[in-house]
Tab-separated table of C-alpha atoms in Angstrom:
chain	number	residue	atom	x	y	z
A	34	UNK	CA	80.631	168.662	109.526
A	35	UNK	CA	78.776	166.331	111.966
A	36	UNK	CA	80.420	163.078	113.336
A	37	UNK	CA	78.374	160.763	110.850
A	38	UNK	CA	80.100	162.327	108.094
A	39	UNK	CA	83.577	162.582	109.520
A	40	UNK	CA	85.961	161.081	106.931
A	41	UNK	CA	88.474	158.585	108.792
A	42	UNK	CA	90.875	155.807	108.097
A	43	UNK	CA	90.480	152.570	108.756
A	44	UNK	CA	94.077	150.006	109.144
A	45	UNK	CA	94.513	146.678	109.309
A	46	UNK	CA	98.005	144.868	109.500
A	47	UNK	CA	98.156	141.879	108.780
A	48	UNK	CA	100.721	139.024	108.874
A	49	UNK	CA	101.374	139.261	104.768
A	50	UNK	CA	99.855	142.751	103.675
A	51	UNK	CA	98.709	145.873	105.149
A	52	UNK	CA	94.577	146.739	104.524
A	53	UNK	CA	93.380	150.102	104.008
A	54	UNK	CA	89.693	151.453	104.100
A	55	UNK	CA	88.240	154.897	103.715
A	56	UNK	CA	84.841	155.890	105.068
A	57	UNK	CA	83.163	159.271	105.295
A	58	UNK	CA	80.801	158.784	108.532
A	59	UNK	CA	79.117	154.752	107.894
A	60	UNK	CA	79.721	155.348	104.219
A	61	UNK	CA	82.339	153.256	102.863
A	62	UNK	CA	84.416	154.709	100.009
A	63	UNK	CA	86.886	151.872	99.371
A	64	UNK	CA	89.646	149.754	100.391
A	65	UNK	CA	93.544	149.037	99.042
A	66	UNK	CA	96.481	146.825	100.120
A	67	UNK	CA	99.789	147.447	100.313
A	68	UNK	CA	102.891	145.385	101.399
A	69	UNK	CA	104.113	146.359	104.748
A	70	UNK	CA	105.581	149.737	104.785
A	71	UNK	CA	108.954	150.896	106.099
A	72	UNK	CA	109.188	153.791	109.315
A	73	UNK	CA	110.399	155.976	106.203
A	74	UNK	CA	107.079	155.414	104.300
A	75	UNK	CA	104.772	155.456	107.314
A	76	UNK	CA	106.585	158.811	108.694
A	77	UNK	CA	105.992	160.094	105.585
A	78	UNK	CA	102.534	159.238	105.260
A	79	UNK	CA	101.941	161.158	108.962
A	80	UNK	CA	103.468	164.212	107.986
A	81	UNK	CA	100.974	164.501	105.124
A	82	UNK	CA	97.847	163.270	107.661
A	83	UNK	CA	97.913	160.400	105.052
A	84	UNK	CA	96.651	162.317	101.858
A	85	UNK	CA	95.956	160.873	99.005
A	86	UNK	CA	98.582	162.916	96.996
A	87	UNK	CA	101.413	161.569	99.550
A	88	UNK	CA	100.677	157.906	98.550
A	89	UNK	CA	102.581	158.687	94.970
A	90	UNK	CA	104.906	161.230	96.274
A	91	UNK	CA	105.948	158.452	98.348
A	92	UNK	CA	106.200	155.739	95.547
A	93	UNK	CA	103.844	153.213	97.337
A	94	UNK	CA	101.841	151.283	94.964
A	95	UNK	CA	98.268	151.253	96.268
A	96	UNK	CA	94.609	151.823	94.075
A	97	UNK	CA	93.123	154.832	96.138
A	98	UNK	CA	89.497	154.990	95.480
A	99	UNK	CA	89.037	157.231	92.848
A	100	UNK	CA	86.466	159.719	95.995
A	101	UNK	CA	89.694	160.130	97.504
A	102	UNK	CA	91.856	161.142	94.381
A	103	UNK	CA	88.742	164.236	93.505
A	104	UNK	CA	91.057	167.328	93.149
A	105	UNK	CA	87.854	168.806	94.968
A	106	UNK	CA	88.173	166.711	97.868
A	107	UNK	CA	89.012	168.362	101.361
A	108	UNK	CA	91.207	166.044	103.720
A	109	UNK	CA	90.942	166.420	107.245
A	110	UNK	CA	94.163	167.181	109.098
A	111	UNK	CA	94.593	165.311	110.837
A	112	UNK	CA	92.334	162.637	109.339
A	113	UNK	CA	91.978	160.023	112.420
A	114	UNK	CA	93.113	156.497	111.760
A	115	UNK	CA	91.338	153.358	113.324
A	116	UNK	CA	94.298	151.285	113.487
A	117	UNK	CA	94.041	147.271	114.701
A	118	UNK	CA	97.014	144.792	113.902
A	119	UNK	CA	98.335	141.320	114.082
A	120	UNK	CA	101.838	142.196	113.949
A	121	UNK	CA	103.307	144.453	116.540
A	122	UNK	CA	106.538	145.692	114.916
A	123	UNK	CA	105.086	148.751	113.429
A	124	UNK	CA	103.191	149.902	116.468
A	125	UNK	CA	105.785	152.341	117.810
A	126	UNK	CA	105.934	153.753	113.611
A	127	UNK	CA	102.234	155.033	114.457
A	128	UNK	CA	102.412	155.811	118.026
A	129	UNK	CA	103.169	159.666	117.454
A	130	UNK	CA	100.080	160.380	115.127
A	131	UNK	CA	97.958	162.779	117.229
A	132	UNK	CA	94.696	161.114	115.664
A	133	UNK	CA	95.310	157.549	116.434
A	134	UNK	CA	92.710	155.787	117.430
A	135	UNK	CA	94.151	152.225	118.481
A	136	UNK	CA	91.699	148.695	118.378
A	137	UNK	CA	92.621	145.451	120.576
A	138	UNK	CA	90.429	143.137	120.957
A	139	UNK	CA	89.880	144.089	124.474
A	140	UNK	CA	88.021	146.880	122.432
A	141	UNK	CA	85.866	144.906	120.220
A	142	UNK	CA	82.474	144.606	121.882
A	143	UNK	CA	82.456	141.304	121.964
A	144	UNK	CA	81.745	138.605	124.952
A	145	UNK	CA	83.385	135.594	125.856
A	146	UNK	CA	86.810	136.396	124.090
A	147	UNK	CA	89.814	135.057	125.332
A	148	UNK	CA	93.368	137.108	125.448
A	149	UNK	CA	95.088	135.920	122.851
A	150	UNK	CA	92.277	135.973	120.028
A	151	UNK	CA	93.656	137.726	117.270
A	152	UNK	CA	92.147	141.235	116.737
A	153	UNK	CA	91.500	140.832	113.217
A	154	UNK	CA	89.531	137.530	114.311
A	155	UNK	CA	87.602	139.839	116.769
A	156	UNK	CA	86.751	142.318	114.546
A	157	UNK	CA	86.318	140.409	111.428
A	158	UNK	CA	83.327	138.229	113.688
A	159	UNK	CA	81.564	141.696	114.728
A	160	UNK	CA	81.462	143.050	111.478
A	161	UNK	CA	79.671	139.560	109.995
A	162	UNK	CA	76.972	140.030	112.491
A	163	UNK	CA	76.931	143.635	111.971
A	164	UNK	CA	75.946	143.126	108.333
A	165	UNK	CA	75.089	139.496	107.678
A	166	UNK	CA	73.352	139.064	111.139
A	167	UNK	CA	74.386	136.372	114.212
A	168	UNK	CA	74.582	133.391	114.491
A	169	UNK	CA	77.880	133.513	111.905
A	170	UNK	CA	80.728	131.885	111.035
A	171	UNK	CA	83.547	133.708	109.523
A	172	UNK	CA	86.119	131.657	107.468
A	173	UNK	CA	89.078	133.900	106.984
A	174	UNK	CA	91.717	132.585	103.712
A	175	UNK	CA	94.402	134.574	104.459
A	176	UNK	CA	97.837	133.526	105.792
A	177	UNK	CA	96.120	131.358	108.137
A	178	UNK	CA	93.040	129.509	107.253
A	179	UNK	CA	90.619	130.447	110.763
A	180	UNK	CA	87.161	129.745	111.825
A	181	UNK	CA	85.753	132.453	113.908
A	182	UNK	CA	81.849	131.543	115.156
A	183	UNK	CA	79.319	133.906	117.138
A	184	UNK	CA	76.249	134.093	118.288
A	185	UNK	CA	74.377	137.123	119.739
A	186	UNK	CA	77.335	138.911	119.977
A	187	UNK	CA	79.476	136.141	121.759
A	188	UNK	CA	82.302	134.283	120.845
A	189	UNK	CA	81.465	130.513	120.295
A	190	UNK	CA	84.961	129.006	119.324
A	191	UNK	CA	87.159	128.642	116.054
A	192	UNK	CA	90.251	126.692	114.741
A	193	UNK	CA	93.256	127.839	112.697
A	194	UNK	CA	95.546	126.036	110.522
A	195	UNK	CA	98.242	126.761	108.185
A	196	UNK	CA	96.652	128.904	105.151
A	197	UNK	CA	97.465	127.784	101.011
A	198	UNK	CA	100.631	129.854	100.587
A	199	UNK	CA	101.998	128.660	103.993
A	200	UNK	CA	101.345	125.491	103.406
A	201	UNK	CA	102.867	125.390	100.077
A	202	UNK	CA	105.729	127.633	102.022
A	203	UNK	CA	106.314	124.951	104.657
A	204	UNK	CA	106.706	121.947	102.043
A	205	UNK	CA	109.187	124.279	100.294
A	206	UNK	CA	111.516	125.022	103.537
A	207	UNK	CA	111.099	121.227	105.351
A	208	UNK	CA	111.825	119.294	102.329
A	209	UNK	CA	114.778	118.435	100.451
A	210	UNK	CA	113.561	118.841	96.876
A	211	UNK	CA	110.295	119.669	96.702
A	212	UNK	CA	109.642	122.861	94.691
A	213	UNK	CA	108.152	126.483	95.454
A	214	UNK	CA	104.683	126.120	94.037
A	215	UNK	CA	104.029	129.519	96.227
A	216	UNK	CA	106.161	131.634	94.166
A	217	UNK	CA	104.005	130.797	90.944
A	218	UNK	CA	100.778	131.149	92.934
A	219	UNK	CA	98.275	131.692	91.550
A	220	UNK	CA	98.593	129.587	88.798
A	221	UNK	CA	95.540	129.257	85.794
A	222	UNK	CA	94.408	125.851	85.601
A	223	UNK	CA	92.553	124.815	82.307
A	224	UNK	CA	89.683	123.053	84.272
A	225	UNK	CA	89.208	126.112	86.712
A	226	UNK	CA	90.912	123.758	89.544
A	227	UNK	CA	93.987	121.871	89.889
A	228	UNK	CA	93.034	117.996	89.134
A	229	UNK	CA	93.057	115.521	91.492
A	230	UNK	CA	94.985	112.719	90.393
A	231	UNK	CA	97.965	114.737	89.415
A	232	UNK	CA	101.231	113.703	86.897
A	233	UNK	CA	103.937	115.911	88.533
A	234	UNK	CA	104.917	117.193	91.649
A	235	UNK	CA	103.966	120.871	91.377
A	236	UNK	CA	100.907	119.588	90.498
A	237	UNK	CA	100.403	116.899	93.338
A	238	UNK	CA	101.066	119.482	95.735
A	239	UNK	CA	98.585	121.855	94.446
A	240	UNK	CA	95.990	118.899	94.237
A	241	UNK	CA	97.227	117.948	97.855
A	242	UNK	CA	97.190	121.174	99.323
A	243	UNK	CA	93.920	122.552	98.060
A	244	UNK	CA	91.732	119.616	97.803
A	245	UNK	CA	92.332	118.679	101.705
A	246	UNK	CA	91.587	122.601	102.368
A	247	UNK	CA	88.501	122.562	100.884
A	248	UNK	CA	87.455	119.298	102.389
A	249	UNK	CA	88.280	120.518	105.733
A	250	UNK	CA	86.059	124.110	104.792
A	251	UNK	CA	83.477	121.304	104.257
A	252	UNK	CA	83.547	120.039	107.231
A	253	UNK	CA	83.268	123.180	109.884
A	254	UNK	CA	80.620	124.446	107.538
A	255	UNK	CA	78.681	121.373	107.893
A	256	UNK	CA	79.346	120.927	111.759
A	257	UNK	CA	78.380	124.827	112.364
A	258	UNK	CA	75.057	124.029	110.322
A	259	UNK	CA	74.098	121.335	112.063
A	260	UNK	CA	74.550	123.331	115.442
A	261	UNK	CA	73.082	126.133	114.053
A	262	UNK	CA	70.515	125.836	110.509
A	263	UNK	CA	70.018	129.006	108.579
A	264	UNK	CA	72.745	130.684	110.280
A	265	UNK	CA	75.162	132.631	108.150
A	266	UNK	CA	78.575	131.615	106.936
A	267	UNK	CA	80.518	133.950	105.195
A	268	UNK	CA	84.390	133.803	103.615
A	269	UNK	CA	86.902	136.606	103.039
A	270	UNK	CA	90.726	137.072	103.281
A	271	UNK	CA	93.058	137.050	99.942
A	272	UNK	CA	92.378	133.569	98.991
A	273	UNK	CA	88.747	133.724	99.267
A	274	UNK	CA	87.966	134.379	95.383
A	275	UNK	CA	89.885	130.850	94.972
A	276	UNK	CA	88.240	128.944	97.503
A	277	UNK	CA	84.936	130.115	96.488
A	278	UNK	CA	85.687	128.678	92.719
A	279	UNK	CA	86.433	125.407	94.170
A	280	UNK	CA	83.425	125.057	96.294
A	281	UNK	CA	81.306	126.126	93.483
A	282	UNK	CA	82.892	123.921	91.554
A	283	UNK	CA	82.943	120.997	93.524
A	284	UNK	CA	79.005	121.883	95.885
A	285	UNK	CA	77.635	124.119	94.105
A	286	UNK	CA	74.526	124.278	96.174
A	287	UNK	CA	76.557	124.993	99.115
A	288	UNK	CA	78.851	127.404	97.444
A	289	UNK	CA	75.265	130.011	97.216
A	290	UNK	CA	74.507	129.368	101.132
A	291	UNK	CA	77.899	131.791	101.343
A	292	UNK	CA	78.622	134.902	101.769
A	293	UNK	CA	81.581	136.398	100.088
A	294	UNK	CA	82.572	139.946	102.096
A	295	UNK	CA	86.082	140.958	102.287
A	296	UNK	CA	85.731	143.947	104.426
A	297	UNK	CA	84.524	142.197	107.375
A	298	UNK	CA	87.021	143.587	109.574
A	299	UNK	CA	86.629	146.899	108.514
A	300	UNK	CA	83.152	146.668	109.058
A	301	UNK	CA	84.309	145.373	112.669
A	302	UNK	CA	86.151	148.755	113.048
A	303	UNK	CA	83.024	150.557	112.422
A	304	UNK	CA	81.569	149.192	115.102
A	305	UNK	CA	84.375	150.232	117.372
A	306	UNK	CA	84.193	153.654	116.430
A	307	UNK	CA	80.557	154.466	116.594
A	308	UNK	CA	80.745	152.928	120.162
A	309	UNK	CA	83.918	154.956	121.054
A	310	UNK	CA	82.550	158.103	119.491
């Protein structure tokens, strides 16, 4: 079996979840999410070379694409993992796997980077001008909200603040008796979107909360087209489904200049790998 249709792993560890891809060669066969694992779990997973069937043996709740669950399928042991993460904890879990294949963002072939940018950032900007073509701005809705901007293959700049369920989070833990809208999240308003002028607190600080967000979303998009027309803009991260509904909701014609992709960083990883290869 040639190189371009090796099948591989692709990781991702994040601050809140864990990201999953599979690819044979270029040709992506799916992604999952898990919470983060324990050693147990991830010890068990690398005795198995991370087979499908030792997902369930293991009890961890994750939607395998259906390629990977074929009863025909052959898995490669071991199959090599592309592992990048946020969150350093669970390094020394993985360092033992004989097909590791670690990403920092000293990796990610990508200029004027600075060393502390976050690898996901790093990766998650290559893969949006991989596939949606430079100059791009990413908008990430994950834990934290960040704007990640390129062109030709350099880093132009970002910002990152506080992301919905942190937000909601940090009003929860700093305040006396204001109450855990995260825990409910997400909730189903009638309207599609939590109104504005809101009648009790949960509400207010949904209204609060989101409403400023998307505002501020406004705002970079607008100053990045201004420095850039036609260039790309494209969302992903957990909350980007919701924050796409608002925007359509509230600019529609500037909810169809975006892009919704969220396997940027995986796509990122590709990158990595083809030039490692």
């Amino acid at each position: 079996m040639g190189i371009d249709r090796q099948r591989w792993l692709g990781l991702i560890i994040g601050n809140s979840r864990w990201h999953w891809a599979a690819f044979d060669g270029d040709r992506w066969l799916g992604t999952w999410h898990t919470p983060p694992l324990t050693a147990d779990q991830v010890h068990g997973l690398q005795q198995a070379y991370f087979a499908p069937r030792a997902w369930r043996s293991l009890n961890i709740l994750a939607d395998l694409p259906s390629e990977l669950l074929d009863a025909g399928v052959t898995w490669p042991a071991p199959v090599d993992l592309w592992l990048a993460a946020v969150v350093a904890a669970p390094l020394p879990w993985l360092a033992s796997y004989p097909a590791l294949h670690r990403v920092t963002t000293a990796q990610v072939p990508l200029l004027n980077t600075y060393p502390t940018l976050g690898v996901d950032r790093a990766l998650a900007l290559v893969g949006a001008g991989e596939v949606w073509g430079w100059p791009v701005l990413v908008i990430d809705c994950g834990t934290a909200l960040t704007f990640t901007a390129g062109a030709a293959g350099r880093l132009v700049g970002g910002a990152i603040v506080p992301g919905v369920r942190s937000q909601f989070r940090a009003l929860h833990t700093h305040t006396d008796q204001l109450p855990d809208v995260a825990s409910a999240w997400p909730p189903v308003w009638p309207s599609g979107w939590p109104q504005r002028w809101a009648t009790d607190t949960a509400g207010a600080i949904a209204s609060g909360i989101l409403h400023t967000q998307l505002a501020g979303i406004r705002d970079f998009i607008a100053a990045w087209e201004a420095e850039h027309p036609n260039a790309a803009v494209v969302i992903t991260g957990g909350d980007s489904d919701m924050i796409v509904q608002g925007l359509k909701q509230q600019t529609p014609a500037l909810a169809q200049r975006i892009q919704v992709d969220p396997e940027l960083g995986f796509w990122g990883l590709g990158v990595c790998r083809r030039q490692q290869l």
